[in-house]
Amino acid sequence: MDAGAAILAIDQGTTSSRAIVFSLDGKVVALAQREFAQIYPRPGWVEHDPEEIWQSTRAVMDEALTLARAEGWQVLCAGITNQRETTILWDRATGQPIHNAIVWQDRRTANDCARLVEAGHEAMVQARTGLVLDPYFSATKIAWILDHVPGARGRAEEGELAFGTVESFLLWRLSGGTVHLSDATNASRTALFNIHTGQWDEDLLALFNVPAALLPAVCANAGLFGHIAPGLPGAGLPVTGMAGDQQAAAIGQAAYAPGASKCTFGTGAFLLANTGQKAVRSKHRLLSTIAWQLEGVHAYALEGSILSAGSTIQWLRDGLGLIGDARESEALARSVDDTGGVYLVPAFAGLGAPWWDADARGAILGLTRGSTSAQIVRAGLESVAYSCADLLGAMAADGVDLATMKVDGGMSCNDWLMHFLAGIINMPVERPAITETTAFGAAALAGIGARLYDGLGDIARIWKREAHFAPDMDEAVRTALLDGWRSALARVRTR
Ligand code: ADP
């Protein structure tokens, strides 16, 4: 029985590890998923146990490969995509981590970042890395581990320790401890990597006090990274693609032309806009990042994140009990003509780009005695579209005008919201047939690296639209809605 050639995508996310086997035309032929523990040692701190990351990844690889092979699929190569910025340090001799992984959400180095900003270093960091000086990124997390694990700094300087973001740690383990590599998209989230030269930056290493001996070599996103070691699931398979999750989603969404964008609507929302071979220096606190590196060429993207998207709907469900299930939000939104002037500003954890206002808190404004729960739910959905409009406004102010928006993630299945979004941003919104875009992006890169595909053009031909939402909102309505949103925002912002 031969079902055909297939590719294994390993998708190591923040709350779960997944493995998906794709046929070459992009169909999911097997999928396995395993959640793992979130560790909160103190308020604002978030850790993962690297062994659990590894064991859950191994288990889902085994399960997905067994399912696919039982149906006759010939898995030819593997790709990795991962939660970005999360930081792991391990002993090169034993492969043992010296501390839990410090997760991207972890804020423990906020004071270190504030000191560096006060000392006037932010402009240099932004110019070289495209990032803002924030605990989000790996550099200050690495230094924290070196300064808090006894003996670690000395051992790092002696070359005994290795640093990696999650793709790099997984590749190390998958290769039986023989390969220490990262890729350009993941490296560009460390705050140590110069996105213009494509090299680790000595001045940044000195500024953040990170020894060069810790670092992996950085490769393009497709090519031969190594082979899976004997005794592991998929033993012998070449690993031929790697990229951070949001960049992998942009690849899986075939957002290849300058002006193309993708937005992933999950718990939060991440918008990546392709800026071609030019890294745009944002004046509006958006991030400039490597979208991919293939055949020696870097493509760049502007990135903006919305902290509360799907989580707003979760709060309407669990906090207010206005809905029993996220999907009910759609029918409720349709059941009213408008919100009657109600706005929900979902600043539960502060405001993300372009405001970066950590102290702002959420609010529901414009209530009258006639306000209904349907209007409040609708206001919650609308807030996601307004937040996207704010990101697009910041991008436009940075000189980046978008042509299309492709959407994915759990919330993108809400047709009412996608149509409203198209109206508010006045741009067509397209939803693909392949909804597993992040994992598919990893598979696409692996397929390119293994020469099963010729290049991104082949992936663009596989990408199929499932739904198209046309912008048909009246100009006056859009302006009035956005004006209302801006006054609501002004009442919660603290700076
Ligand atoms: P993550 O990867 O961040 O866990 P998902 O992509 O799985 O997120 O999306 C889940 C989120 O989408 C949840 O926060 C949920 O509230 C929201 N969601 C799911 N379906 C809908 C829907 N039909 N309308 C609005 N929100 C939805």
Short mmCIF file of C-alpha atoms and ligand atoms in Angstrom, two decimals:
data_model
loop_
_atom_site.label_atom_id
_atom_site.label_comp_id
_atom_site.label_asym_id
_atom_site.label_seq_id
_atom_site.Cartn_x
_atom_site.Cartn_y
_atom_site.Cartn_z
CA MET A 1 0.00 0.00 0.00
CA ASP A 2 1.59 3.30 -1.08
CA ALA A 3 -0.42 6.42 -0.34
CA GLY A 4 2.33 8.74 -1.56
CA ALA A 5 5.05 11.05 -0.28
CA ALA A 6 4.48 13.06 2.88
CA ILE A 7 6.20 15.51 5.24
CA LEU A 8 6.27 15.59 9.04
CA ALA A 9 5.72 19.00 10.67
CA ILE A 10 6.63 19.39 14.34
CA ASP A 11 4.74 22.35 15.85
CA GLN A 12 6.05 23.01 19.35
CA GLY A 13 3.69 25.68 20.74
CA THR A 14 3.29 27.53 24.04
CA THR A 15 0.63 25.25 25.50
CA SER A 16 0.95 22.08 23.45
CA SER A 17 3.23 20.09 21.18
CA ARG A 18 1.76 18.88 17.91
CA ALA A 19 2.92 16.73 15.03
CA ILE A 20 1.13 16.79 11.70
CA VAL A 21 1.89 14.72 8.63
CA PHE A 22 0.99 16.52 5.37
CA SER A 23 0.66 15.07 1.90
CA LEU A 24 2.58 17.05 -0.72
CA ASP A 25 -0.63 18.81 -1.77
CA GLY A 26 -1.11 20.09 1.76
CA LYS A 27 -3.70 17.71 3.20
CA VAL A 28 -3.45 16.69 6.85
CA VAL A 29 -3.04 12.92 6.84
CA ALA A 30 -2.20 12.46 10.53
CA LEU A 31 -2.24 14.69 13.61
CA ALA A 32 -1.26 14.23 17.24
CA GLN A 33 -1.26 16.76 20.05
CA ARG A 34 -0.20 16.80 23.68
CA GLU A 35 -0.53 19.59 26.22
CA PHE A 36 2.14 20.21 28.81
CA ALA A 37 2.47 22.07 32.11
CA GLN A 38 2.76 25.84 32.43
CA ILE A 39 4.92 26.69 35.43
CA TYR A 40 4.29 30.01 37.23
CA PRO A 41 6.97 30.30 39.95
CA ARG A 42 6.00 33.93 40.77
CA PRO A 43 3.58 36.51 39.39
CA GLY A 44 4.77 37.51 35.91
CA TRP A 45 7.13 34.53 35.59
CA VAL A 46 6.38 31.70 33.13
CA GLU A 47 8.50 28.58 32.66
CA HIS A 48 8.35 25.25 30.82
CA ASP A 49 10.23 22.09 31.71
CA PRO A 50 12.47 21.42 28.65
CA GLU A 51 12.24 17.68 29.32
CA GLU A 52 8.47 17.93 29.04
CA ILE A 53 8.80 19.91 25.81
CA TRP A 54 11.03 17.14 24.52
CA GLN A 55 8.98 14.18 25.78
CA SER A 56 5.69 15.60 24.48
CA THR A 57 7.30 16.35 21.10
CA ARG A 58 8.72 12.83 20.88
CA ALA A 59 5.36 11.31 21.79
CA VAL A 60 3.37 13.26 19.18
CA MET A 61 5.97 12.56 16.49
CA ASP A 62 5.70 8.85 17.25
CA GLU A 63 1.90 8.92 17.21
CA ALA A 64 1.55 10.93 13.98
CA LEU A 65 4.21 8.92 12.13
CA THR A 66 2.62 5.62 13.21
CA LEU A 67 -0.82 6.79 12.01
CA ALA A 68 0.52 8.04 8.68
CA ARG A 69 2.64 4.99 7.99
CA ALA A 70 -0.24 2.65 8.81
CA GLU A 71 -2.09 4.30 5.94
CA GLY A 72 0.83 3.81 3.59
CA TRP A 73 2.29 7.35 3.60
CA GLN A 74 6.02 7.60 2.91
CA VAL A 75 7.30 10.35 5.20
CA LEU A 76 10.42 11.79 3.54
CA CYS A 77 11.55 14.68 5.74
CA ALA A 78 10.68 16.75 8.81
CA GLY A 79 10.26 20.45 9.55
CA ILE A 80 10.10 22.28 12.89
CA THR A 81 8.12 25.36 13.92
CA ASN A 82 8.06 26.65 17.46
CA GLN A 83 7.02 29.14 20.11
CA ARG A 84 9.50 31.93 19.60
CA GLU A 85 11.90 33.68 22.04
CA THR A 86 11.53 31.00 24.76
CA THR A 87 15.03 30.45 26.11
CA ILE A 88 16.83 27.21 27.02
CA LEU A 89 20.44 26.70 28.18
CA TRP A 90 21.89 23.22 28.34
CA ASP A 91 25.12 21.38 29.06
CA ARG A 92 26.80 20.42 25.80
CA ALA A 93 28.36 17.27 27.32
CA THR A 94 25.24 15.78 28.90
CA GLY A 95 22.47 17.52 26.94
CA GLN A 96 20.81 18.40 30.28
CA PRO A 97 19.16 21.84 30.63
CA ILE A 98 20.64 23.89 33.48
CA HIS A 99 17.33 25.67 34.21
CA ASN A 100 13.71 25.54 33.11
CA ALA A 101 12.91 27.24 29.81
CA ILE A 102 12.03 30.91 30.36
CA VAL A 103 8.93 31.46 28.23
CA TRP A 104 8.39 34.48 25.95
CA GLN A 105 5.58 35.76 28.19
CA ASP A 106 7.90 35.93 31.23
CA ARG A 107 8.42 39.49 32.57
CA ARG A 108 11.17 38.82 35.16
CA THR A 109 13.74 40.92 33.29
CA ALA A 110 11.52 44.02 33.02
CA ASN A 111 13.83 46.03 35.33
CA ASP A 112 16.94 45.00 33.37
CA CYS A 113 15.27 46.23 30.20
CA ALA A 114 14.13 49.46 31.85
CA ARG A 115 17.72 50.15 32.97
CA LEU A 116 19.02 49.61 29.42
CA VAL A 117 16.35 51.95 28.06
CA GLU A 118 17.27 54.59 30.66
CA ALA A 119 20.92 54.25 29.73
CA GLY A 120 19.93 55.18 26.17
CA HIS A 121 20.49 51.84 24.40
CA GLU A 122 17.08 51.32 22.82
CA ALA A 123 17.81 53.14 19.55
CA MET A 124 20.87 50.95 18.86
CA VAL A 125 18.99 47.76 19.73
CA GLN A 126 16.10 48.73 17.51
CA ALA A 127 18.33 49.76 14.61
CA ARG A 128 20.17 46.43 14.59
CA THR A 129 17.53 43.92 15.67
CA GLY A 130 14.25 45.56 14.58
CA LEU A 131 12.93 44.88 18.11
CA VAL A 132 12.00 47.06 21.07
CA LEU A 133 13.92 46.64 24.33
CA ASP A 134 11.53 44.34 26.17
CA PRO A 135 11.72 41.20 28.36
CA TYR A 136 9.80 39.38 25.62
CA PHE A 137 13.01 38.67 23.69
CA SER A 138 15.67 36.10 24.61
CA ALA A 139 18.77 38.21 25.40
CA THR A 140 17.90 39.30 28.95
CA LYS A 141 16.48 35.84 29.71
CA ILE A 142 19.84 34.24 28.81
CA ALA A 143 21.71 36.68 31.04
CA TRP A 144 19.25 36.01 33.88
CA ILE A 145 19.95 32.26 33.77
CA LEU A 146 23.73 32.87 33.61
CA ASP A 147 23.51 35.13 36.67
CA HIS A 148 21.21 32.91 38.74
CA VAL A 149 22.48 29.37 38.16
CA PRO A 150 25.69 28.94 40.22
CA GLY A 151 28.75 28.62 38.00
CA ALA A 152 26.80 29.05 34.77
CA ARG A 153 28.52 32.19 33.53
CA GLY A 154 31.99 30.71 33.86
CA ARG A 155 30.92 27.49 32.18
CA ALA A 156 29.30 29.45 29.37
CA GLU A 157 32.54 31.37 28.77
CA GLU A 158 34.45 28.07 28.69
CA GLY A 159 32.12 26.82 25.93
CA GLU A 160 30.56 24.10 28.08
CA LEU A 161 26.98 25.36 27.69
CA ALA A 162 24.69 25.90 24.71
CA PHE A 163 21.82 28.34 24.23
CA GLY A 164 18.91 27.68 21.97
CA THR A 165 15.36 28.77 21.35
CA VAL A 166 13.01 25.81 21.15
CA GLU A 167 13.74 24.76 17.53
CA SER A 168 17.44 24.67 18.32
CA PHE A 169 16.96 22.60 21.50
CA LEU A 170 14.68 20.14 19.66
CA LEU A 171 17.17 19.81 16.78
CA TRP A 172 19.95 19.14 19.29
CA ARG A 173 17.91 16.38 20.91
CA LEU A 174 16.62 14.97 17.59
CA SER A 175 20.16 14.77 16.20
CA GLY A 176 21.35 12.87 19.26
CA GLY A 177 23.29 15.90 20.56
CA THR A 178 25.32 16.44 17.41
CA VAL A 179 23.80 19.54 15.78
CA HIS A 180 23.61 23.04 17.30
CA LEU A 181 21.86 25.28 14.77
CA SER A 182 19.15 27.92 14.65
CA ASP A 183 17.43 29.61 11.71
CA ALA A 184 17.24 33.26 10.72
CA THR A 185 13.63 33.80 11.87
CA ASN A 186 14.21 32.43 15.34
CA ALA A 187 17.58 34.17 15.69
CA SER A 188 15.91 37.47 14.79
CA ARG A 189 13.82 37.23 17.99
CA THR A 190 16.73 36.97 20.41
CA ALA A 191 17.76 40.69 20.36
CA LEU A 192 21.32 39.48 19.72
CA PHE A 193 21.06 39.09 15.95
CA ASN A 194 21.65 41.84 13.42
CA ILE A 195 18.78 41.41 10.96
CA HIS A 196 20.54 43.47 8.27
CA THR A 197 23.81 41.52 8.19
CA GLY A 198 22.30 38.17 9.22
CA GLN A 199 24.98 37.72 11.94
CA TRP A 200 25.17 37.60 15.71
CA ASP A 201 26.17 41.13 16.75
CA GLU A 202 29.23 41.59 19.01
CA ASP A 203 28.01 44.91 20.41
CA LEU A 204 24.68 43.38 21.36
CA LEU A 205 26.40 40.39 22.96
CA ALA A 206 28.48 42.83 25.02
CA LEU A 207 25.46 45.00 25.91
CA PHE A 208 23.40 42.04 27.14
CA ASN A 209 26.45 40.28 28.62
CA VAL A 210 25.99 37.04 26.65
CA PRO A 211 29.13 34.99 25.77
CA ALA A 212 29.41 34.15 22.05
CA ALA A 213 30.43 30.57 22.92
CA LEU A 214 26.79 29.82 23.83
CA LEU A 215 25.35 30.55 20.43
CA PRO A 216 24.23 28.23 17.63
CA ALA A 217 25.21 28.83 14.01
CA VAL A 218 22.33 30.42 12.08
CA CYS A 219 21.05 28.90 8.83
CA ALA A 220 18.53 29.72 6.14
CA ASN A 221 15.01 28.35 6.73
CA ALA A 222 15.33 25.43 4.32
CA GLY A 223 18.26 23.05 3.82
CA LEU A 224 19.73 20.04 5.53
CA PHE A 225 19.93 20.78 9.27
CA GLY A 226 20.65 17.21 10.38
CA HIS A 227 19.19 13.72 10.63
CA ILE A 228 16.97 12.25 13.32
CA ALA A 229 19.14 9.92 15.41
CA PRO A 230 18.63 6.14 15.70
CA GLY A 231 16.19 5.06 18.38
CA LEU A 232 13.98 8.16 18.03
CA PRO A 233 10.64 8.40 16.21
CA GLY A 234 11.39 9.12 12.55
CA ALA A 235 14.99 7.86 12.91
CA GLY A 236 16.98 8.63 9.78
CA LEU A 237 14.65 11.37 8.49
CA PRO A 238 16.42 14.54 7.41
CA VAL A 239 15.29 17.74 9.16
CA THR A 240 15.12 20.18 6.27
CA GLY A 241 13.02 23.16 7.40
CA MET A 242 12.75 25.36 10.52
CA ALA A 243 11.02 28.67 11.30
CA GLY A 244 9.41 30.44 14.24
CA ASP A 245 5.63 30.04 14.47
CA GLN A 246 4.43 33.40 13.10
CA GLN A 247 6.89 33.32 10.21
CA ALA A 248 5.92 29.71 9.45
CA ALA A 249 2.28 30.83 9.33
CA ALA A 250 3.19 33.59 6.84
CA ILE A 251 4.90 30.95 4.68
CA GLY A 252 1.96 28.55 5.02
CA GLN A 253 -0.34 31.43 4.02
CA ALA A 254 1.75 32.16 0.92
CA ALA A 255 2.11 35.82 1.95
CA TYR A 256 5.09 36.19 -0.38
CA ALA A 257 4.63 39.51 -2.12
CA PRO A 258 5.48 42.83 -0.51
CA GLY A 259 2.17 44.16 0.89
CA ALA A 260 0.79 40.67 1.56
CA SER A 261 -0.07 40.00 5.19
CA LYS A 262 -1.38 37.30 7.47
CA CYS A 263 -3.10 37.62 10.82
CA THR A 264 -3.41 34.66 13.19
CA PHE A 265 -6.35 35.07 15.57
CA GLY A 266 -5.83 32.82 18.58
CA THR A 267 -5.69 33.79 22.25
CA GLY A 268 -3.91 36.92 21.04
CA ALA A 269 -3.49 37.97 17.42
CA PHE A 270 -0.30 38.35 15.39
CA LEU A 271 -0.18 40.38 12.22
CA LEU A 272 2.83 39.99 9.91
CA ALA A 273 3.12 42.18 6.84
CA ASN A 274 5.64 41.34 4.15
CA THR A 275 7.93 44.31 3.40
CA GLY A 276 10.00 42.53 0.75
CA GLN A 277 13.79 42.72 0.89
CA LYS A 278 13.64 45.88 2.97
CA ALA A 279 13.69 45.90 6.78
CA VAL A 280 11.47 48.83 7.73
CA ARG A 281 12.54 50.75 10.82
CA SER A 282 9.27 51.36 12.61
CA LYS A 283 8.64 54.73 14.21
CA HIS A 284 5.49 53.34 15.81
CA ARG A 285 6.88 50.54 17.96
CA LEU A 286 6.08 47.75 15.54
CA LEU A 287 8.67 45.02 15.23
CA SER A 288 10.77 44.56 12.14
CA THR A 289 11.77 40.97 11.70
CA ILE A 290 13.15 38.41 9.26
CA ALA A 291 10.20 36.74 7.51
CA TRP A 292 12.43 34.07 5.97
CA GLN A 293 15.85 33.45 4.50
CA LEU A 294 15.95 31.25 1.41
CA GLU A 295 18.74 30.86 -1.12
CA GLY A 296 20.76 33.65 0.43
CA VAL A 297 17.96 36.22 0.28
CA HIS A 298 16.30 37.71 3.35
CA ALA A 299 12.65 38.74 3.24
CA TYR A 300 11.46 41.00 6.02
CA ALA A 301 8.17 41.66 7.76
CA LEU A 302 6.65 44.24 10.06
CA GLU A 303 4.93 42.58 12.99
CA GLY A 304 2.32 43.79 15.42
CA SER A 305 0.60 41.88 18.17
CA ILE A 306 -2.78 42.26 19.82
CA LEU A 307 -2.65 40.91 23.37
CA SER A 308 -6.35 40.02 23.76
CA ALA A 309 -8.28 38.55 20.84
CA GLY A 310 -9.76 35.08 21.49
CA SER A 311 -9.10 35.67 25.20
CA THR A 312 -11.72 38.46 25.11
CA ILE A 313 -14.26 35.90 23.94
CA GLN A 314 -13.11 33.51 26.66
CA TRP A 315 -13.72 36.27 29.20
CA LEU A 316 -17.23 36.93 27.84
CA ARG A 317 -17.80 33.21 28.37
CA ASP A 318 -16.02 32.52 31.67
CA GLY A 319 -15.87 35.95 33.32
CA LEU A 320 -19.30 37.32 32.40
CA GLY A 321 -21.12 34.12 31.43
CA LEU A 322 -22.76 35.89 28.47
CA ILE A 323 -22.08 32.95 26.15
CA GLY A 324 -21.72 29.22 26.74
CA ASP A 325 -19.32 28.66 23.86
CA ALA A 326 -17.07 30.91 21.73
CA ARG A 327 -19.06 30.02 18.61
CA GLU A 328 -22.26 31.53 20.08
CA SER A 329 -20.67 34.97 19.78
CA GLU A 330 -21.34 34.95 16.04
CA ALA A 331 -25.11 34.47 16.25
CA LEU A 332 -25.37 37.03 19.06
CA ALA A 333 -23.43 39.63 17.05
CA ARG A 334 -25.74 39.06 14.09
CA SER A 335 -28.84 39.35 16.29
CA VAL A 336 -28.34 43.11 16.77
CA ASP A 337 -27.89 45.88 14.18
CA ASP A 338 -25.05 47.48 16.10
CA THR A 339 -23.68 47.81 19.63
CA GLY A 340 -25.78 50.89 20.36
CA GLY A 341 -22.59 52.87 21.03
CA VAL A 342 -21.05 50.28 23.38
CA TYR A 343 -17.28 49.72 23.13
CA LEU A 344 -15.27 47.04 24.90
CA VAL A 345 -11.56 47.85 25.22
CA PRO A 346 -9.89 44.51 26.04
CA ALA A 347 -6.84 45.88 27.87
CA PHE A 348 -6.98 42.99 30.37
CA ALA A 349 -3.20 42.71 30.32
CA GLY A 350 -2.44 46.20 29.03
CA LEU A 351 -2.40 47.23 25.38
CA GLY A 352 -0.02 45.73 22.80
CA ALA A 353 1.22 47.31 19.58
CA PRO A 354 1.25 50.11 18.69
CA TRP A 355 0.41 51.47 22.17
CA TRP A 356 2.58 49.22 24.41
CA ASP A 357 0.74 50.48 27.48
CA ALA A 358 1.29 47.85 30.16
CA ASP A 359 -0.66 49.78 32.81
CA ALA A 360 -3.88 50.30 30.85
CA ARG A 361 -6.82 48.18 32.01
CA GLY A 362 -9.96 47.12 30.18
CA ALA A 363 -13.30 48.90 30.12
CA ILE A 364 -16.79 48.69 28.71
CA LEU A 365 -17.94 52.17 27.72
CA GLY A 366 -21.08 53.79 26.34
CA LEU A 367 -23.56 51.71 28.36
CA THR A 368 -27.18 52.85 28.59
CA ARG A 369 -30.25 51.27 30.22
CA GLY A 370 -31.01 49.84 26.77
CA SER A 371 -27.67 48.02 26.37
CA THR A 372 -27.98 44.25 25.96
CA SER A 373 -25.69 41.28 26.41
CA ALA A 374 -25.73 40.74 22.63
CA GLN A 375 -24.41 44.27 22.17
CA ILE A 376 -21.62 43.67 24.70
CA VAL A 377 -20.62 40.41 22.99
CA ARG A 378 -20.67 42.17 19.63
CA ALA A 379 -18.52 44.96 21.10
CA GLY A 380 -16.03 42.28 22.22
CA LEU A 381 -15.77 40.89 18.68
CA GLU A 382 -15.59 44.37 17.17
CA SER A 383 -12.66 45.25 19.45
CA VAL A 384 -10.53 42.69 17.61
CA ALA A 385 -11.24 44.35 14.25
CA TYR A 386 -10.50 47.83 15.67
CA SER A 387 -7.21 46.58 17.13
CA CYS A 388 -6.26 45.29 13.67
CA ALA A 389 -7.16 48.66 12.17
CA ASP A 390 -4.82 50.32 14.70
CA LEU A 391 -1.98 48.02 13.61
CA LEU A 392 -2.64 48.75 9.95
CA GLY A 393 -2.71 52.47 10.76
CA ALA A 394 0.72 52.20 12.41
CA MET A 395 2.04 50.21 9.45
CA ALA A 396 0.72 52.81 7.01
CA ALA A 397 2.39 55.54 9.08
CA ASP A 398 5.64 53.54 8.74
CA GLY A 399 5.14 53.60 4.97
CA VAL A 400 3.85 50.02 4.61
CA ASP A 401 0.52 49.77 2.84
CA LEU A 402 -1.10 46.38 2.75
CA ALA A 403 -2.94 44.90 -0.19
CA THR A 404 -4.53 41.78 1.31
CA MET A 405 -5.03 40.10 4.63
CA LYS A 406 -5.07 36.33 5.00
CA VAL A 407 -6.45 35.04 8.25
CA ASP A 408 -6.09 31.88 10.33
CA GLY A 409 -6.36 30.73 13.95
CA GLY A 410 -9.40 29.67 16.00
CA MET A 411 -11.22 33.00 15.77
CA SER A 412 -10.95 33.24 11.98
CA CYS A 413 -13.81 30.74 11.63
CA ASN A 414 -16.20 33.50 12.81
CA ASP A 415 -17.69 34.65 9.48
CA TRP A 416 -19.44 37.65 10.99
CA LEU A 417 -16.19 38.95 12.50
CA MET A 418 -14.18 38.37 9.30
CA HIS A 419 -16.74 40.32 7.28
CA PHE A 420 -16.80 43.14 9.86
CA LEU A 421 -12.98 43.15 9.83
CA ALA A 422 -12.89 43.52 6.04
CA GLY A 423 -15.22 46.52 6.38
CA ILE A 424 -13.26 48.19 9.18
CA ILE A 425 -9.86 47.78 7.52
CA ASN A 426 -11.41 48.41 4.10
CA MET A 427 -9.50 45.54 2.56
CA PRO A 428 -10.44 42.04 1.35
CA VAL A 429 -9.94 39.32 3.95
CA GLU A 430 -9.15 35.81 2.75
CA ARG A 431 -9.37 32.56 4.67
CA PRO A 432 -7.49 29.50 3.35
CA ALA A 433 -8.64 25.93 2.93
CA ILE A 434 -5.59 24.73 4.92
CA THR A 435 -6.28 26.10 8.40
CA GLU A 436 -3.18 24.47 9.94
CA THR A 437 -1.09 27.21 8.39
CA THR A 438 1.71 27.27 10.97
CA ALA A 439 2.44 23.56 10.72
CA PHE A 440 1.94 23.66 6.97
CA GLY A 441 4.57 26.43 6.77
CA ALA A 442 7.07 24.15 8.52
CA ALA A 443 6.17 21.31 6.14
CA ALA A 444 6.52 23.66 3.15
CA LEU A 445 10.02 24.73 4.26
CA ALA A 446 11.01 21.10 4.89
CA GLY A 447 9.71 20.17 1.43
CA ILE A 448 11.73 22.98 -0.14
CA GLY A 449 14.83 21.92 1.84
CA ALA A 450 14.39 18.32 0.67
CA ARG A 451 13.78 19.48 -2.94
CA LEU A 452 10.26 18.00 -2.97
CA TYR A 453 9.15 21.51 -3.94
CA ASP A 454 11.01 23.88 -6.21
CA GLY A 455 10.50 26.92 -4.01
CA LEU A 456 7.84 29.23 -2.61
CA GLY A 457 6.11 29.34 -6.02
CA ASP A 458 5.11 25.70 -5.56
CA ILE A 459 3.63 26.50 -2.14
CA ALA A 460 1.69 29.47 -3.55
CA ARG A 461 0.09 27.06 -6.03
CA ILE A 462 -1.00 24.74 -3.19
CA TRP A 463 -2.55 27.62 -1.16
CA LYS A 464 -6.30 27.67 -1.82
CA ARG A 465 -8.85 30.20 -0.68
CA GLU A 466 -11.81 28.82 1.25
CA ALA A 467 -13.63 32.11 1.89
CA HIS A 468 -13.37 35.71 0.73
CA PHE A 469 -14.82 38.62 2.72
CA ALA A 470 -15.30 41.79 0.71
CA PRO A 471 -15.07 45.23 2.30
CA ASP A 472 -18.53 46.68 1.79
CA MET A 473 -18.93 48.96 4.79
CA ASP A 474 -20.18 52.46 4.15
CA GLU A 475 -17.37 55.00 4.53
CA ALA A 476 -19.37 57.17 6.95
CA VAL A 477 -20.20 54.17 9.14
CA ARG A 478 -16.56 53.07 9.25
CA THR A 479 -15.36 56.54 10.19
CA ALA A 480 -17.97 56.89 12.94
CA LEU A 481 -17.17 53.44 14.40
CA LEU A 482 -13.43 54.11 14.40
CA ASP A 483 -13.93 57.56 15.96
CA GLY A 484 -15.92 55.93 18.75
CA TRP A 485 -13.20 53.33 19.26
CA ARG A 486 -10.51 56.02 19.50
CA SER A 487 -12.38 57.93 22.17
CA ALA A 488 -12.92 54.71 24.11
CA LEU A 489 -9.19 53.91 23.83
CA ALA A 490 -8.28 57.41 24.97
CA ARG A 491 -10.19 56.78 28.20
CA VAL A 492 -8.20 53.67 29.14
CA ARG A 493 -4.72 54.63 27.97
CA THR A 494 -2.31 55.76 30.67
CA ARG A 495 0.27 57.34 28.37
P1 ADP B 1 -4.35 29.40 20.54
O1 ADP B 1 -3.54 28.75 19.45
O2 ADP B 1 -3.85 30.76 20.95
O3 ADP B 1 -4.63 28.50 21.71
P2 ADP B 1 -6.63 29.02 18.74
O4 ADP B 1 -6.10 29.38 17.40
O5 ADP B 1 -6.88 27.58 19.04
O6 ADP B 1 -5.78 29.72 19.89
O7 ADP B 1 -8.01 29.83 18.93
C1 ADP B 1 -8.77 29.71 20.08
C2 ADP B 1 -9.36 31.06 20.45
O8 ADP B 1 -10.33 31.45 19.48
C3 ADP B 1 -10.08 31.01 21.77
O9 ADP B 1 -9.64 32.10 22.55
C4 ADP B 1 -11.56 31.15 21.44
O10 ADP B 1 -12.21 31.96 22.40
C5 ADP B 1 -11.54 31.83 20.08
N1 ADP B 1 -12.64 31.35 19.21
C6 ADP B 1 -12.82 30.10 18.75
N2 ADP B 1 -13.91 30.03 17.96
C7 ADP B 1 -14.43 31.28 17.91
C8 ADP B 1 -15.57 31.88 17.25
N3 ADP B 1 -16.36 31.18 16.45
N4 ADP B 1 -15.77 33.20 17.44
C9 ADP B 1 -14.94 33.93 18.22
N5 ADP B 1 -13.87 33.43 18.85
C10 ADP B 1 -13.61 32.13 18.70
#
